[in-house]
Short mmCIF file of C-alpha atoms and ligand atoms in Angstrom, two decimals:
data_model
loop_
_atom_site.label_atom_id
_atom_site.label_comp_id
_atom_site.label_asym_id
_atom_site.label_seq_id
_atom_site.Cartn_x
_atom_site.Cartn_y
_atom_site.Cartn_z
CA UNK A 117 -16.35 7.73 -30.17
CA UNK A 118 -17.37 5.15 -27.60
CA UNK A 119 -18.16 6.13 -24.01
CA UNK A 120 -19.63 4.47 -20.91
CA UNK A 121 -22.30 6.78 -19.54
CA UNK A 122 -24.18 6.74 -16.29
CA UNK A 123 -27.92 7.36 -16.80
CA UNK A 124 -29.40 6.23 -13.48
CA UNK A 125 -28.59 3.79 -10.68
CA UNK A 126 -28.20 0.36 -12.30
CA UNK A 127 -28.12 1.94 -15.76
CA UNK A 128 -24.71 2.47 -17.36
CA UNK A 129 -24.77 2.45 -21.15
CA UNK A 130 -22.10 1.99 -23.74
CA UNK A 131 -22.87 4.70 -26.28
CA UNK A 132 -21.57 6.29 -29.44
CA UNK A 133 -21.23 10.09 -29.08
CA UNK A 134 -19.46 12.86 -31.03
CA UNK A 135 -15.85 13.48 -30.01
CA UNK A 136 -15.49 16.49 -27.72
CA UNK A 137 -13.51 19.54 -28.85
CA UNK A 138 -10.95 21.43 -26.77
CA UNK A 139 -12.31 24.92 -26.17
CA UNK A 140 -10.09 27.82 -25.06
CA UNK A 141 -8.15 26.88 -21.92
CA UNK A 142 -8.79 23.14 -22.31
CA UNK A 143 -6.87 20.19 -23.69
CA UNK A 144 -8.27 17.07 -25.27
CA UNK A 145 -6.73 13.69 -24.56
CA UNK A 146 -6.94 10.23 -26.04
CA UNK A 147 -7.66 8.22 -22.90
CA UNK A 148 -5.29 5.27 -22.64
CA UNK A 149 -6.21 4.01 -19.17
CA UNK A 150 -8.97 4.81 -16.75
CA UNK A 151 -8.89 2.60 -13.69
CA UNK A 152 -11.92 1.62 -11.64
CA UNK A 153 -12.48 1.59 -7.91
CA UNK A 154 -15.16 1.13 -5.28
CA UNK A 155 -16.46 4.62 -6.01
CA UNK A 156 -17.54 3.49 -9.48
CA UNK A 157 -19.47 0.63 -7.90
CA UNK A 158 -21.16 3.05 -5.51
CA UNK A 159 -22.12 5.37 -8.37
CA UNK A 160 -23.46 2.45 -10.40
CA UNK A 161 -25.61 1.28 -7.49
CA UNK A 162 -26.78 4.52 -5.93
CA UNK A 163 -25.85 7.39 -8.24
CA UNK A 164 -24.40 10.51 -6.66
CA UNK A 165 -25.97 13.87 -5.83
CA UNK A 166 -23.25 15.65 -7.83
CA UNK A 167 -23.87 13.65 -10.99
CA UNK A 168 -26.48 14.99 -13.37
CA UNK A 169 -27.00 12.23 -15.97
CA UNK A 170 -26.10 11.34 -18.57
CA UNK A 171 -22.47 11.54 -17.49
CA UNK A 172 -19.36 9.73 -18.71
CA UNK A 173 -17.89 8.04 -15.63
CA UNK A 174 -14.25 7.38 -14.72
CA UNK A 175 -11.86 9.42 -12.59
CA UNK A 176 -8.47 7.59 -12.49
CA UNK A 177 -7.28 8.91 -15.81
CA UNK A 178 -4.15 8.77 -17.96
CA UNK A 179 -3.80 9.50 -21.65
CA UNK A 180 -2.12 11.36 -24.43
CA UNK A 181 -2.81 14.95 -25.50
CA UNK A 182 -4.28 15.16 -29.00
CA UNK A 183 -5.47 18.76 -29.10
CA UNK A 184 -4.59 21.92 -27.21
CA UNK A 185 -7.18 24.67 -26.83
CA UNK A 186 -6.53 28.32 -27.49
CA UNK A 187 -4.48 30.06 -24.81
CA UNK A 188 -3.04 26.87 -23.28
CA UNK A 189 0.74 26.99 -22.93
CA UNK A 190 3.25 24.33 -21.92
CA UNK A 191 1.38 21.38 -23.41
CA UNK A 192 1.50 19.86 -26.89
CA UNK A 193 -0.07 16.99 -28.77
CA UNK A 194 1.75 13.75 -27.94
CA UNK A 195 2.40 14.68 -24.29
CA UNK A 196 1.59 11.80 -21.94
CA UNK A 197 -0.44 12.99 -18.97
CA UNK A 198 -2.19 11.98 -15.77
CA UNK A 199 -5.28 13.93 -14.67
CA UNK A 200 -6.41 14.74 -11.11
CA UNK A 201 -9.88 13.55 -10.06
CA UNK A 202 -10.82 16.10 -7.40
CA UNK A 203 -10.65 19.69 -8.59
CA UNK A 204 -10.31 22.36 -5.88
CA UNK A 205 -11.58 25.82 -6.80
CA UNK A 206 -8.23 27.40 -5.93
CA UNK A 207 -9.89 30.58 -4.70
CA UNK A 208 -11.89 29.97 -1.53
CA UNK A 209 -10.67 30.47 2.02
CA UNK A 210 -9.61 26.79 2.40
CA UNK A 211 -7.78 26.77 -0.92
CA UNK A 212 -5.98 30.01 -0.05
CA UNK A 213 -4.89 28.43 3.24
CA UNK A 214 -3.52 25.45 1.35
CA UNK A 215 -6.28 23.06 2.48
CA UNK A 216 -7.07 21.99 -1.06
CA UNK A 217 -8.47 18.57 -0.19
CA UNK A 218 -11.32 20.11 1.78
CA UNK A 219 -12.31 22.84 -0.66
CA UNK A 220 -16.08 23.19 -0.19
CA UNK A 221 -16.46 24.07 -3.87
CA UNK A 222 -14.54 21.02 -5.06
CA UNK A 223 -15.67 19.47 -8.32
CA UNK A 224 -14.73 16.07 -9.73
CA UNK A 225 -13.93 14.37 -13.01
CA UNK A 226 -16.68 11.91 -13.86
CA UNK A 227 -19.14 13.85 -11.69
CA UNK A 228 -19.27 17.49 -12.77
CA UNK A 229 -17.30 16.81 -15.95
CA UNK A 230 -17.25 13.88 -18.36
CA UNK A 231 -14.66 11.38 -17.18
CA UNK A 232 -12.30 8.80 -18.59
CA UNK A 233 -14.49 5.85 -19.56
CA UNK A 234 -14.26 7.23 -23.08
CA UNK A 235 -11.91 7.15 -26.03
CA UNK A 236 -11.45 10.92 -25.83
CA UNK A 237 -11.94 13.34 -22.99
CA UNK A 238 -11.58 17.05 -22.45
CA UNK A 239 -9.49 18.22 -19.49
CA UNK A 240 -11.40 21.21 -18.08
CA UNK A 241 -9.68 24.60 -17.83
CA UNK A 242 -10.22 24.42 -14.06
CA UNK A 243 -7.92 21.38 -13.88
CA UNK A 244 -5.17 23.21 -15.73
CA UNK A 245 -5.66 26.28 -13.53
CA UNK A 246 -4.81 24.29 -10.37
CA UNK A 247 -1.88 22.36 -11.92
CA UNK A 248 -3.95 19.21 -12.15
CA UNK A 249 -2.32 17.82 -15.27
CA UNK A 250 0.89 15.87 -14.69
CA UNK A 251 3.46 14.81 -17.23
CA UNK A 252 3.99 11.03 -17.05
CA UNK A 253 7.72 10.31 -16.64
CA UNK A 254 9.43 8.14 -19.25
CA UNK A 255 9.31 4.50 -18.30
CA UNK A 256 5.93 4.78 -16.55
CA UNK A 257 3.04 3.17 -18.44
CA UNK A 258 -0.41 4.74 -18.77
CA UNK A 259 -1.98 2.04 -16.58
CA UNK A 260 0.54 2.67 -13.80
CA UNK A 261 0.09 6.44 -14.15
CA UNK A 262 -3.68 6.06 -13.74
CA UNK A 263 -2.99 4.68 -10.26
CA UNK A 264 -1.37 7.97 -9.23
CA UNK A 265 -4.83 9.27 -8.30
CA UNK A 266 -5.71 6.58 -5.72
CA UNK A 267 -2.11 6.64 -4.48
CA UNK A 268 -2.40 10.41 -4.04
CA UNK A 269 -5.40 9.86 -1.74
CA UNK A 270 -3.43 7.26 0.22
CA UNK A 271 -0.52 9.68 0.49
CA UNK A 272 -2.81 12.39 1.85
CA UNK A 273 -4.12 9.90 4.44
CA UNK A 274 -0.65 8.85 5.58
CA UNK A 275 0.60 12.40 5.79
CA UNK A 276 -2.33 13.32 8.00
CA UNK A 277 -1.74 10.20 10.14
CA UNK A 278 2.01 10.98 10.13
CA UNK A 279 3.11 7.49 9.11
CA UNK A 280 6.88 7.36 9.46
CA UNK A 281 10.10 5.70 10.49
CA UNK A 282 9.75 2.80 12.91
CA UNK A 283 5.95 2.79 13.07
CA UNK A 284 3.92 -0.38 13.45
CA UNK A 285 1.00 0.12 11.07
CA UNK A 286 -2.26 -1.80 10.77
CA UNK A 287 -4.21 -1.49 7.53
CA UNK A 288 -7.80 -2.74 7.73
CA UNK A 289 -9.20 -3.58 4.30
CA UNK A 290 -7.18 -5.41 1.65
CA UNK A 291 -8.63 -3.88 -1.49
CA UNK A 292 -6.50 -1.82 -3.87
CA UNK A 293 -6.43 1.09 -1.42
CA UNK A 294 -5.32 -1.19 1.42
CA UNK A 295 -2.56 -2.59 -0.80
CA UNK A 296 -1.37 0.91 -1.66
CA UNK A 297 -1.38 1.79 2.05
CA UNK A 298 0.85 -1.21 2.82
CA UNK A 299 3.32 -0.28 0.09
CA UNK A 300 3.38 3.42 0.91
CA UNK A 301 3.84 2.77 4.65
CA UNK A 302 6.86 0.63 3.84
CA UNK A 303 8.34 3.35 1.63
CA UNK A 304 7.89 5.83 4.49
CA UNK A 305 9.96 3.63 6.80
CA UNK A 306 7.31 1.77 8.80
CA UNK A 307 8.83 -0.99 10.93
CA UNK A 308 6.03 -3.52 10.46
CA UNK A 309 2.84 -3.41 8.45
CA UNK A 310 -0.10 -5.71 9.24
CA UNK A 311 -2.96 -6.19 6.80
CA UNK A 312 -6.45 -7.27 7.90
CA UNK A 313 -9.65 -8.14 6.08
CA UNK A 314 -12.89 -9.94 6.89
CA UNK A 315 -12.72 -11.82 3.60
CA UNK A 316 -10.06 -14.55 3.73
CA UNK A 317 -9.87 -14.97 -0.04
CA UNK A 318 -9.40 -11.30 -0.78
CA UNK A 319 -6.83 -11.04 2.02
CA UNK A 320 -4.84 -13.97 0.60
CA UNK A 321 -4.86 -12.39 -2.87
CA UNK A 322 -3.60 -9.06 -1.50
CA UNK A 323 -1.10 -10.53 0.97
CA UNK A 324 0.44 -12.57 -1.81
CA UNK A 325 1.25 -9.32 -3.62
CA UNK A 326 2.13 -6.83 -0.89
CA UNK A 327 3.61 -9.25 1.67
CA UNK A 328 2.55 -7.67 4.97
CA UNK A 329 4.39 -8.77 8.13
CA UNK A 330 1.16 -10.49 9.12
CA UNK A 331 -2.14 -11.03 7.33
CA UNK A 332 -5.01 -11.17 9.79
CA UNK A 333 -8.39 -12.51 8.76
CA UNK A 334 -10.72 -10.59 11.04
CA UNK A 335 -13.55 -12.95 10.06
CA UNK A 336 -11.72 -15.81 11.73
CA UNK A 337 -9.79 -14.27 14.62
CA UNK A 338 -10.24 -11.29 16.93
CA UNK A 339 -8.39 -8.46 15.20
CA UNK A 340 -7.74 -6.40 18.34
CA UNK A 341 -6.34 -9.41 20.27
CA UNK A 342 -4.17 -10.38 17.34
CA UNK A 343 -2.67 -6.90 16.92
CA UNK A 344 -2.00 -6.63 20.65
CA UNK A 345 -0.32 -10.03 20.53
CA UNK A 346 1.82 -9.04 17.55
CA UNK A 347 2.92 -5.81 19.23
CA UNK A 348 3.67 -7.24 22.66
CA UNK A 349 0.52 -5.63 24.10
CA UNK A 350 1.53 -2.16 22.99
CA UNK A 351 -0.79 -1.71 20.02
CA UNK A 352 -0.07 -0.15 16.65
CA UNK A 353 1.36 3.33 16.16
CA UNK A 354 -0.98 3.87 13.24
CA UNK A 355 -4.26 2.16 12.36
CA UNK A 356 -5.75 2.90 8.96
CA UNK A 357 -9.28 1.76 8.19
CA UNK A 358 -9.53 1.35 4.43
CA UNK A 359 -12.98 -0.19 4.61
CA UNK A 360 -16.50 1.22 4.95
CA UNK A 361 -16.86 -0.33 8.40
CA UNK A 362 -17.91 1.37 11.61
CA UNK A 363 -16.89 -1.79 13.51
CA UNK A 364 -13.36 -1.48 12.10
CA UNK A 365 -13.22 2.16 13.21
CA UNK A 366 -14.22 1.18 16.75
CA UNK A 367 -11.62 -1.60 16.79
CA UNK A 368 -9.02 0.86 15.51
CA UNK A 369 -9.33 2.84 18.76
CA UNK A 370 -8.82 -0.30 20.80
CA UNK A 371 -5.69 -1.47 19.00
CA UNK A 372 -3.88 1.86 18.77
CA UNK A 373 -0.76 2.32 20.88
CA UNK A 374 -0.39 5.25 23.27
CA UNK A 375 -0.03 8.44 21.19
CA UNK A 376 -1.25 6.35 18.26
CA UNK A 377 -2.80 7.86 15.17
CA UNK A 378 -5.99 6.53 13.62
CA UNK A 379 -6.96 7.27 10.06
CA UNK A 380 -10.63 6.91 9.20
CA UNK A 381 -9.56 6.64 5.59
CA UNK A 382 -12.68 4.99 4.24
CA UNK A 383 -16.00 6.75 4.76
CA UNK A 384 -19.08 5.05 6.18
CA UNK A 385 -22.44 4.64 4.42
CA UNK A 386 -24.21 7.99 4.67
CA UNK A 387 -27.28 6.42 6.30
CA UNK A 388 -25.15 4.78 9.01
CA UNK A 389 -22.21 7.04 9.95
CA UNK A 390 -22.41 6.96 13.79
CA UNK A 391 -19.94 4.86 15.81
CA UNK A 392 -19.32 4.34 19.52
CA UNK A 393 -16.07 5.90 20.65
CA UNK A 394 -14.52 5.39 24.11
CA UNK A 395 -13.51 8.99 24.58
CA UNK A 396 -11.33 8.10 27.54
CA UNK A 397 -9.14 5.95 25.30
CA UNK A 398 -8.54 9.02 23.18
CA UNK A 399 -7.98 11.17 26.26
CA UNK A 400 -5.64 9.04 28.36
CA UNK A 401 -3.72 7.48 25.50
CA UNK A 402 -3.37 10.78 23.65
CA UNK A 403 -4.76 9.31 20.46
CA UNK A 404 -5.19 11.31 17.28
CA UNK A 405 -8.06 10.52 14.94
CA UNK A 406 -7.81 11.94 11.44
CA UNK A 407 -9.97 11.76 8.34
CA UNK A 408 -8.93 11.82 4.70
CA UNK A 409 -10.81 13.36 1.82
CA UNK A 410 -9.26 12.63 -1.55
CA UNK A 411 -6.09 14.38 -2.62
CA UNK A 412 -4.70 17.67 -3.86
CA UNK A 413 -3.04 18.29 -7.23
CA UNK A 414 0.34 18.29 -5.43
CA UNK A 415 -0.41 14.86 -3.95
CA UNK A 416 -1.06 13.56 -7.48
CA UNK A 417 2.27 14.91 -8.71
CA UNK A 418 4.10 13.35 -5.77
CA UNK A 419 2.28 10.02 -6.15
CA UNK A 420 3.30 9.87 -9.80
CA UNK A 421 6.91 10.47 -8.74
CA UNK A 422 6.71 7.69 -6.11
CA UNK A 423 5.52 5.33 -8.85
CA UNK A 424 8.22 6.49 -11.29
CA UNK A 425 10.99 6.09 -8.71
CA UNK A 426 9.81 2.60 -7.82
CA UNK A 427 9.23 3.65 -4.20
CA UNK A 428 5.65 2.40 -4.54
CA UNK A 429 5.44 -0.29 -7.24
CA UNK A 430 1.96 -0.63 -8.73
CA UNK A 431 2.28 -2.77 -11.87
CA UNK A 432 1.57 -6.05 -10.10
CA UNK A 433 -1.51 -4.56 -8.40
CA UNK A 434 -3.19 -4.22 -11.80
CA UNK A 435 -4.81 -7.64 -12.02
CA UNK A 436 -7.31 -6.93 -14.81
CA UNK A 437 -7.03 -4.93 -18.05
CA UNK A 438 -10.36 -4.67 -19.86
CA UNK A 439 -11.74 -2.83 -22.87
CA UNK A 440 -14.41 -0.14 -22.68
CA UNK A 441 -16.99 -2.69 -23.87
CA UNK A 442 -16.30 -4.64 -20.70
CA UNK A 443 -16.90 -1.78 -18.27
CA UNK A 444 -19.85 -3.60 -16.68
CA UNK A 445 -17.69 -6.68 -16.13
CA UNK A 446 -15.08 -4.41 -14.58
CA UNK A 447 -17.60 -2.94 -12.14
CA UNK A 448 -18.84 -6.43 -11.32
CA UNK A 449 -15.31 -7.74 -10.59
CA UNK A 450 -14.62 -4.73 -8.36
CA UNK A 451 -17.97 -5.17 -6.56
CA UNK A 452 -17.19 -8.84 -5.84
CA UNK A 453 -13.74 -7.97 -4.50
CA UNK A 454 -12.31 -10.55 -6.91
CA UNK A 455 -9.57 -8.26 -8.19
CA UNK A 456 -6.99 -5.87 -6.84
CA UNK A 457 -6.98 -3.16 -9.51
CA UNK A 458 -9.08 -3.21 -12.65
CA UNK A 459 -8.13 -0.80 -15.41
CA UNK A 460 -10.11 0.08 -18.52
CA UNK A 461 -8.20 0.62 -21.78
CA UNK A 462 -10.69 2.49 -23.98
ZN1 ZN B 574 -11.11 5.94 -7.46
ZN1 ZN B 575 -11.62 26.11 -2.84
#
């Protein structure tokens, strides 16, 4: 079968390898869609300390079961499934307390295990053990189901930031994650959602699809001023930074309303993670700053349901469907920010 394997930074190869076999406790799937995101670009450029090459990449996975390993119950060939990306151990202190997204022993598809840029893939027993395989509801395509994983991460972020009824929400960063944040915030009852990006072209592309109440090009106008203007000087109830930008995080503090919540959704480069924070803003305005680290298996199941119910439409966010042979083009399009969501159909 064909796979796209990471060998070293800058070196992803399309290779022919033997098909994997489902061992006891595992299932094997025919991958139908594996979507790409900024993480794939990061891995391509810099590698990752958890990846020991060669490794099949791809972590936003949907496919069809073709083989069920010994001892696996409840699944049969032909079942359509979505696979989690982050695999909590299920046994440590954090997992036992229900904090599955911050399991210190977390492993990931495409990092510790071969991922979905392949025609076939084995779902590890560990995924099944934590309920990480979800049945795709009828009427939901494989491409749409593959977006349950990024939506699950967005859902985790908005739960932590308590996005809800009547909130004014600012989303900084208009990539696929930013678009999902806009749509999810609306489905959770946000009053107004503003979308901002430095890149005017990318912002226009996203705004055209997700129709925020205002699209603010932070390369052309002062984002903080603009948000204060739009909110009558009050600021936003929730500010979500879906961009690897320390400057955006600092601005988030300045444009949050009293008792506002700030989600540092996107991480910063690991060699430049320090920002300046006016601690008195946090103190006097009773601000809450939260992080977000991936998603739990339950978030994936709920995200898939949100997609199935039409609460968070995703079909129109998939702007590119490419074959496995075109995986390098896919990574290039994502890196240039010229797409919303790029999915690979192996
Ligand atoms: Zn991703
Ligand atoms: Zn754990």
